[in-house]
PDB file of C-alpha atoms in Angstrom:
ATOM      1  CA  ASN H   1       0.080   0.138  -0.086  1.00  0.00           C
ATOM      2  CA  ASN H   2       2.916   2.473   0.884  1.00  0.00           C
ATOM      3  CA  VAL H   3       4.217   1.996  -2.853  1.00  0.00           C
ATOM      4  CA  VAL H   4       1.081   3.375  -4.112  1.00  0.00           C
ATOM      5  CA  ARG H   5       0.725   6.288  -1.469  1.00  0.00           C
ATOM      6  CA  VAL H   6       4.393   7.195  -2.334  1.00  0.00           C
ATOM      7  CA  ALA H   7       3.800   7.322  -5.970  1.00  0.00           C
ATOM      8  CA  ILE H   8       0.501   9.608  -5.586  1.00  0.00           C
ATOM      9  CA  GLN H   9       2.455  11.873  -2.985  1.00  0.00           C
ATOM     10  CA  ALA H  10       5.456  12.216  -5.601  1.00  0.00           C
ATOM     11  CA  LEU H  11       3.134  12.868  -8.494  1.00  0.00           C
ATOM     12  CA  SER H  12       1.246  15.485  -6.353  1.00  0.00           C
ATOM     13  CA  ALA H  13       4.552  17.243  -5.475  1.00  0.00           C
ATOM     14  CA  VAL H  14       5.590  17.416  -9.072  1.00  0.00           C
ATOM     15  CA  LEU H  15       2.210  18.890 -10.154  1.00  0.00           C
ATOM     16  CA  GLY H  16       2.580  21.597  -7.480  1.00  0.00           C
ATOM     17  CA  GLY H  17       5.951  22.536  -8.959  1.00  0.00           C
ATOM     18  CA  THR H  18       8.296  21.203  -6.233  1.00  0.00           C
ATOM     19  CA  GLN H  19      11.899  22.076  -6.610  1.00  0.00           C
ATOM     20  CA  SER H  20      13.236  19.197  -4.840  1.00  0.00           C
ATOM     21  CA  LEU H  21      11.811  15.635  -4.393  1.00  0.00           C
ATOM     22  CA  HIS H  22      12.483  12.784  -2.012  1.00  0.00           C
ATOM     23  CA  THR H  23      10.475   9.595  -2.147  1.00  0.00           C
ATOM     24  CA  ASN H  24      10.437   7.210   0.931  1.00  0.00           C
ATOM     25  CA  GLY H  25      11.039   3.573   0.626  1.00  0.00           C
ATOM     26  CA  TYR H  26       7.672   1.631   1.494  1.00  0.00           C
ATOM     27  CA  ASP H  27       9.507   0.174   4.478  1.00  0.00           C
ATOM     28  CA  GLU H  28      10.939   3.451   6.036  1.00  0.00           C
ATOM     29  CA  ALA H  29       8.094   3.544   8.544  1.00  0.00           C
ATOM     30  CA  LEU H  30       9.622   0.414  10.286  1.00  0.00           C
ATOM     31  CA  SER H  31      13.309   0.471   9.592  1.00  0.00           C
ATOM     32  CA  LEU H  32      16.118   1.794   7.265  1.00  0.00           C
ATOM     33  CA  PRO H  33      15.033   0.983   3.772  1.00  0.00           C
ATOM     34  CA  THR H  34      16.282  -2.240   2.041  1.00  0.00           C
ATOM     35  CA  ALA H  35      18.081  -1.800  -1.258  1.00  0.00           C
ATOM     36  CA  GLU H  36      15.102  -2.906  -2.981  1.00  0.00           C
ATOM     37  CA  ALA H  37      12.600  -0.463  -1.432  1.00  0.00           C
ATOM     38  CA  ALA H  38      15.274   2.483  -2.047  1.00  0.00           C
ATOM     39  CA  THR H  39      15.406   1.605  -5.688  1.00  0.00           C
ATOM     40  CA  LEU H  40      11.620   1.180  -6.112  1.00  0.00           C
ATOM     41  CA  ALA H  41      11.514   4.652  -4.518  1.00  0.00           C
ATOM     42  CA  LEU H  42      13.897   5.936  -7.027  1.00  0.00           C
ATOM     43  CA  ARG H  43      12.166   4.309 -10.110  1.00  0.00           C
ATOM     44  CA  THR H  44       9.010   5.883  -8.883  1.00  0.00           C
ATOM     45  CA  GLN H  45      10.585   9.228  -9.585  1.00  0.00           C
ATOM     46  CA  GLN H  46      12.286   8.077 -12.683  1.00  0.00           C
ATOM     47  CA  ILE H  47       8.797   6.908 -14.107  1.00  0.00           C
ATOM     48  CA  ILE H  48       6.978  10.273 -13.261  1.00  0.00           C
ATOM     49  CA  ALA H  49       9.860  12.110 -14.980  1.00  0.00           C
ATOM     50  CA  HIS H  50      10.405  10.130 -18.043  1.00  0.00           C
ATOM     51  CA  GLU H  51       7.067   8.312 -18.663  1.00  0.00           C
ATOM     52  CA  ALA H  52       4.203  10.194 -17.196  1.00  0.00           C
ATOM     53  CA  GLY H  53       4.743  13.568 -19.144  1.00  0.00           C
ATOM     54  CA  VAL H  54       3.801  15.651 -16.423  1.00  0.00           C
ATOM     55  CA  ILE H  55       7.185  17.746 -16.448  1.00  0.00           C
ATOM     56  CA  GLU H  56       6.376  19.010 -19.982  1.00  0.00           C
ATOM     57  CA  THR H  57       4.260  21.547 -18.799  1.00  0.00           C
ATOM     58  CA  ALA H  58       5.555  24.189 -16.075  1.00  0.00           C
ATOM     59  CA  ASP H  59       2.353  24.376 -14.171  1.00  0.00           C
ATOM     60  CA  PRO H  60      -0.163  21.795 -15.199  1.00  0.00           C
ATOM     61  CA  LEU H  61      -2.562  22.583 -12.361  1.00  0.00           C
ATOM     62  CA  ALA H  62      -2.756  26.378 -13.160  1.00  0.00           C
ATOM     63  CA  GLY H  63      -6.111  27.753 -12.886  1.00  0.00           C
ATOM     64  CA  SER H  64      -7.685  24.809 -11.106  1.00  0.00           C
ATOM     65  CA  TYR H  65     -10.552  26.050  -8.909  1.00  0.00           C
ATOM     66  CA  ALA H  66      -9.883  22.974  -6.335  1.00  0.00           C
ATOM     67  CA  ILE H  67      -6.358  23.731  -6.037  1.00  0.00           C
ATOM     68  CA  GLU H  68      -6.773  27.464  -5.753  1.00  0.00           C
ATOM     69  CA  ALA H  69      -9.467  26.871  -3.126  1.00  0.00           C
ATOM     70  CA  LEU H  70      -7.010  24.558  -1.046  1.00  0.00           C
ATOM     71  CA  THR H  71      -4.335  27.119  -1.377  1.00  0.00           C
ATOM     72  CA  ASP H  72      -6.473  29.776  -0.047  1.00  0.00           C
ATOM     73  CA  GLU H  73      -7.572  27.513   2.831  1.00  0.00           C
ATOM     74  CA  ILE H  74      -3.946  26.714   3.729  1.00  0.00           C
ATOM     75  CA  GLU H  75      -2.776  30.442   3.465  1.00  0.00           C
ATOM     76  CA  ARG H  76      -5.611  31.532   5.848  1.00  0.00           C
ATOM     77  CA  ARG H  77      -4.693  28.921   8.504  1.00  0.00           C
ATOM     78  CA  ALA H  78      -1.151  29.571   8.087  1.00  0.00           C
ATOM     79  CA  TYR H  79      -1.686  33.301   8.763  1.00  0.00           C
ATOM     80  CA  GLU H  80      -3.860  32.585  11.628  1.00  0.00           C
ATOM     81  CA  LEU H  81      -1.046  30.648  13.265  1.00  0.00           C
ATOM     82  CA  MET H  82       1.578  33.179  12.350  1.00  0.00           C
ATOM     83  CA  ASP H  83      -0.513  35.734  14.064  1.00  0.00           C
ATOM     84  CA  ALA H  84      -0.944  33.741  17.130  1.00  0.00           C
ATOM     85  CA  VAL H  85       2.842  33.227  17.378  1.00  0.00           C
ATOM     86  CA  GLU H  86       3.462  36.988  16.690  1.00  0.00           C
ATOM     87  CA  SER H  87       0.901  37.703  19.584  1.00  0.00           C
ATOM     88  CA  MET H  88       3.094  35.803  21.864  1.00  0.00           C
ATOM     89  CA  GLY H  89       6.406  37.723  21.236  1.00  0.00           C
ATOM     90  CA  GLY H  90       7.680  35.606  18.300  1.00  0.00           C
ATOM     91  CA  ALA H  91       8.662  31.975  17.591  1.00  0.00           C
ATOM     92  CA  VAL H  92      11.141  31.785  20.423  1.00  0.00           C
ATOM     93  CA  ALA H  93       8.534  32.889  22.984  1.00  0.00           C
ATOM     94  CA  ALA H  94       6.038  30.335  21.463  1.00  0.00           C
ATOM     95  CA  ILE H  95       8.472  27.583  21.682  1.00  0.00           C
ATOM     96  CA  GLU H  96       9.437  28.489  25.391  1.00  0.00           C
ATOM     97  CA  SER H  97       5.756  28.542  26.287  1.00  0.00           C
ATOM     98  CA  GLY H  98       5.109  25.173  24.808  1.00  0.00           C
ATOM     99  CA  PHE H  99       2.720  26.540  22.074  1.00  0.00           C
ATOM    100  CA  MET H 100       4.500  24.731  19.127  1.00  0.00           C
ATOM    101  CA  GLN H 101       4.768  21.503  21.022  1.00  0.00           C
ATOM    102  CA  ASP H 102       1.032  21.634  22.108  1.00  0.00           C
ATOM    103  CA  GLN H 103       0.131  22.362  18.456  1.00  0.00           C
ATOM    104  CA  ILE H 104       2.070  19.177  17.187  1.00  0.00           C
ATOM    105  CA  ALA H 105       0.615  17.245  20.013  1.00  0.00           C
ATOM    106  CA  GLU H 106      -2.923  18.175  19.400  1.00  0.00           C
ATOM    107  CA  THR H 107      -2.618  17.662  15.805  1.00  0.00           C
ATOM    108  CA  ALA H 108      -1.389  14.253  16.019  1.00  0.00           C
ATOM    109  CA  TYR H 109      -4.023  13.315  18.633  1.00  0.00           C
ATOM    110  CA  ARG H 110      -6.569  14.620  16.301  1.00  0.00           C
ATOM    111  CA  TRP H 111      -5.358  12.399  13.454  1.00  0.00           C
ATOM    112  CA  GLU H 112      -4.931   9.413  15.490  1.00  0.00           C
ATOM    113  CA  GLU H 113      -8.560  10.035  16.993  1.00  0.00           C
ATOM    114  CA  ALA H 114      -9.975  10.283  12.999  1.00  0.00           C
ATOM    115  CA  VAL H 115      -8.175   7.213  12.302  1.00  0.00           C
ATOM    116  CA  ASP H 116      -9.579   5.115  15.158  1.00  0.00           C
ATOM    117  CA  SER H 117     -13.128   6.456  14.513  1.00  0.00           C
ATOM    118  CA  GLY H 118     -12.860   5.599  10.868  1.00  0.00           C
ATOM    119  CA  GLU H 119     -13.732   9.245   9.955  1.00  0.00           C
ATOM    120  CA  ARG H 120     -10.158   9.187   8.174  1.00  0.00           C
ATOM    121  CA  VAL H 121      -9.757   6.111   5.974  1.00  0.00           C
ATOM    122  CA  ILE H 122      -6.397   4.502   5.791  1.00  0.00           C
ATOM    123  CA  VAL H 123      -6.532   1.508   3.564  1.00  0.00           C
ATOM    124  CA  GLY H 124      -5.113  -1.538   5.224  1.00  0.00           C
ATOM    125  CA  VAL H 125      -5.189   0.011   8.723  1.00  0.00           C
ATOM    126  CA  ASN H 126      -8.891   0.760   9.439  1.00  0.00           C
ATOM    127  CA  TYR H 127     -10.502  -0.138   6.009  1.00  0.00           C
ATOM    128  CA  GLN H 128     -10.104  -3.369   4.118  1.00  0.00           C
ATOM    129  CA  ARG H 129      -7.330  -4.808   6.491  1.00  0.00           C
ATOM    130  CA  GLU H 130      -6.072  -8.261   5.921  1.00  0.00           C
ATOM    131  CA  GLU H 131      -5.144  -9.892   9.188  1.00  0.00           C
ATOM    132  CA  ASP H 132      -3.024 -12.568   7.497  1.00  0.00           C
ATOM    133  CA  GLU H 133      -1.131  -9.949   5.214  1.00  0.00           C
ATOM    134  CA  ALA H 134       2.602 -11.046   4.961  1.00  0.00           C
ATOM    135  CA  GLY H 135       5.176  -8.731   6.402  1.00  0.00           C
ATOM    136  CA  VAL H 136       8.020  -7.031   4.288  1.00  0.00           C
ATOM    137  CA  PRO H 137      11.561  -7.925   4.697  1.00  0.00           C
ATOM    138  CA  LEU H 138      13.267  -5.326   6.906  1.00  0.00           C
ATOM    139  CA  HIS H 139      16.705  -3.966   6.580  1.00  0.00           C
ATOM    140  CA  HIS H 140      18.826  -5.391   9.488  1.00  0.00           C
ATOM    141  CA  ILE H 141      22.155  -3.663  10.712  1.00  0.00           C
ATOM    142  CA  ASP H 142      25.088  -5.823  10.585  1.00  0.00           C
ATOM    143  CA  ARG H 143      26.358  -5.708  14.240  1.00  0.00           C
ATOM    144  CA  ASP H 144      29.755  -6.895  13.362  1.00  0.00           C
ATOM    145  CA  LEU H 145      30.053  -4.098  10.719  1.00  0.00           C
ATOM    146  CA  VAL H 146      29.044  -1.725  13.559  1.00  0.00           C
ATOM    147  CA  GLN H 147      31.854  -2.979  15.946  1.00  0.00           C
ATOM    148  CA  ARG H 148      34.452  -2.923  13.156  1.00  0.00           C
ATOM    149  CA  GLN H 149      33.720   0.845  12.519  1.00  0.00           C
ATOM    150  CA  ILE H 150      33.788   1.485  16.267  1.00  0.00           C
ATOM    151  CA  ASP H 151      37.222  -0.153  16.388  1.00  0.00           C
ATOM    152  CA  ARG H 152      38.203   1.546  13.341  1.00  0.00           C
ATOM    153  CA  THR H 153      37.414   4.906  14.722  1.00  0.00           C
ATOM    154  CA  THR H 154      38.964   4.247  17.901  1.00  0.00           C
ATOM    155  CA  HIS H 155      42.248   3.364  16.155  1.00  0.00           C
ATOM    156  CA  TYR H 156      42.038   6.326  14.151  1.00  0.00           C
ATOM    157  CA  LYS H 157      41.609   8.723  17.084  1.00  0.00           C
ATOM    158  CA  ALA H 158      44.647   7.064  18.867  1.00  0.00           C
ATOM    159  CA  GLU H 159      46.889   7.229  15.928  1.00  0.00           C
ATOM    160  CA  ARG H 160      46.408  10.984  14.756  1.00  0.00           C
ATOM    161  CA  ALA H 161      47.892  14.172  16.215  1.00  0.00           C
ATOM    162  CA  SER H 162      45.985  14.711  19.271  1.00  0.00           C
ATOM    163  CA  PRO H 163      47.177  18.375  20.296  1.00  0.00           C
ATOM    164  CA  GLU H 164      46.383  19.806  17.062  1.00  0.00           C
ATOM    165  CA  VAL H 165      43.005  18.402  17.056  1.00  0.00           C
ATOM    166  CA  ASP H 166      42.338  19.542  20.815  1.00  0.00           C
ATOM    167  CA  ASN H 167      43.359  22.925  19.652  1.00  0.00           C
ATOM    168  CA  VAL H 168      41.130  23.235  16.724  1.00  0.00           C
ATOM    169  CA  LEU H 169      38.341  21.789  18.603  1.00  0.00           C
ATOM    170  CA  ALA H 170      38.735  24.372  21.208  1.00  0.00           C
ATOM    171  CA  ARG H 171      38.448  27.109  18.469  1.00  0.00           C
ATOM    172  CA  VAL H 172      35.189  25.456  17.407  1.00  0.00           C
ATOM    173  CA  SER H 173      33.949  25.797  20.983  1.00  0.00           C
ATOM    174  CA  ALA H 174      34.940  29.487  20.921  1.00  0.00           C
ATOM    175  CA  ALA H 175      33.243  30.252  17.583  1.00  0.00           C
ATOM    176  CA  ALA H 176      30.111  28.574  19.001  1.00  0.00           C
ATOM    177  CA  SER H 177      30.161  30.543  22.192  1.00  0.00           C
ATOM    178  CA  ALA H 178      30.397  33.939  19.843  1.00  0.00           C
ATOM    179  CA  THR H 179      28.515  34.947  16.943  1.00  0.00           C
ATOM    180  CA  ASP H 180      31.523  33.566  14.425  1.00  0.00           C
ATOM    181  CA  ASN H 181      30.830  31.814  11.421  1.00  0.00           C
ATOM    182  CA  LEU H 182      31.261  28.252  12.131  1.00  0.00           C
ATOM    183  CA  LEU H 183      32.150  26.678   8.808  1.00  0.00           C
ATOM    184  CA  PRO H 184      35.711  27.891   8.464  1.00  0.00           C
ATOM    185  CA  VAL H 185      36.719  26.653  11.812  1.00  0.00           C
ATOM    186  CA  MET H 186      34.724  23.315  11.334  1.00  0.00           C
ATOM    187  CA  ARG H 187      36.482  22.754   8.116  1.00  0.00           C
ATOM    188  CA  GLU H 188      39.757  23.397   9.953  1.00  0.00           C
ATOM    189  CA  ALA H 189      38.854  20.858  12.385  1.00  0.00           C
ATOM    190  CA  LEU H 190      37.963  18.063   9.781  1.00  0.00           C
ATOM    191  CA  LEU H 191      41.336  18.737   7.999  1.00  0.00           C
ATOM    192  CA  ALA H 192      43.058  18.358  11.144  1.00  0.00           C
ATOM    193  CA  GLY H 193      41.480  14.972  11.649  1.00  0.00           C
ATOM    194  CA  ALA H 194      38.689  15.686  14.111  1.00  0.00           C
ATOM    195  CA  THR H 195      35.727  13.301  13.876  1.00  0.00           C
ATOM    196  CA  LEU H 196      32.305  14.560  13.186  1.00  0.00           C
ATOM    197  CA  GLY H 197      31.368  13.104  16.589  1.00  0.00           C
ATOM    198  CA  GLN H 198      34.090  15.398  18.340  1.00  0.00           C
ATOM    199  CA  ILE H 199      32.795  18.427  16.433  1.00  0.00           C
ATOM    200  CA  CYS H 200      29.389  17.746  17.495  1.00  0.00           C
ATOM    201  CA  ASN H 201      30.386  17.402  20.995  1.00  0.00           C
ATOM    202  CA  ALA H 202      31.868  20.595  21.099  1.00  0.00           C
ATOM    203  CA  LEU H 203      28.882  22.339  20.001  1.00  0.00           C
ATOM    204  CA  ARG H 204      26.933  20.380  22.229  1.00  0.00           C
ATOM    205  CA  ALA H 205      29.058  21.668  25.195  1.00  0.00           C
ATOM    206  CA  GLU H 206      28.138  25.168  24.489  1.00  0.00           C
ATOM    207  CA  TRP H 207      24.899  24.985  23.069  1.00  0.00           C
ATOM    208  CA  GLY H 208      23.411  22.005  24.952  1.00  0.00           C
ATOM    209  CA  GLU H 209      20.835  19.565  23.642  1.00  0.00           C
ATOM    210  CA  TYR H 210      17.352  20.144  22.617  1.00  0.00           C
ATOM    211  CA  ARG H 211      14.828  19.220  25.301  1.00  0.00           C
ATOM    212  CA  PRO H 212      11.053  19.389  24.460  1.00  0.00           C
ATOM    213  CA  VAL H 213       9.372  22.366  26.550  1.00  0.00           C
ATOM    214  CA  GLY H 214       6.363  21.653  28.526  1.00  0.00           C
TER     215      GLY H 214
END
């Protein structure tokens, strides 16, 4: 079912004039996509691009009353939310008050409630469900490969010039605590042999980690 959903979503995005498109694998709700699922997702884009003919027109849905009505409704609701956020003092204040999180949680709750009641039909979930439907093969991470990568990284960090790395990581921290452009010093850190994890740790030490508010 997800294969069909992804195809419809991708076509909708193209008809809407998207500048960038990603198609999910049918198994991504359960795990990292398998090679087969990722290939099928790619083929979905390629078929739309090279077989469907929809890319031959810049805006195939231009003038559609239904699309214009939906656009107007989305715009109206978006401005209502923006006005609400502005009245609270801006986005930061809205986050700190828990408004953003409450909106997300409330929307998720309403969605689940609509699915549970059958108001929102999800084929295969609350409509035409097959109890004995076969599951899909999932991608499994090779634990031996994970351990080999951990060992490789540990060995790499032990063999490189530690003082130089420490110095450049200190500069990353200093830049993060100020208003400096981080890209140049992060590039220096990578060229000096710092790992991505070490750079993230330096940033985390200055900025902390995201914690939901409310």
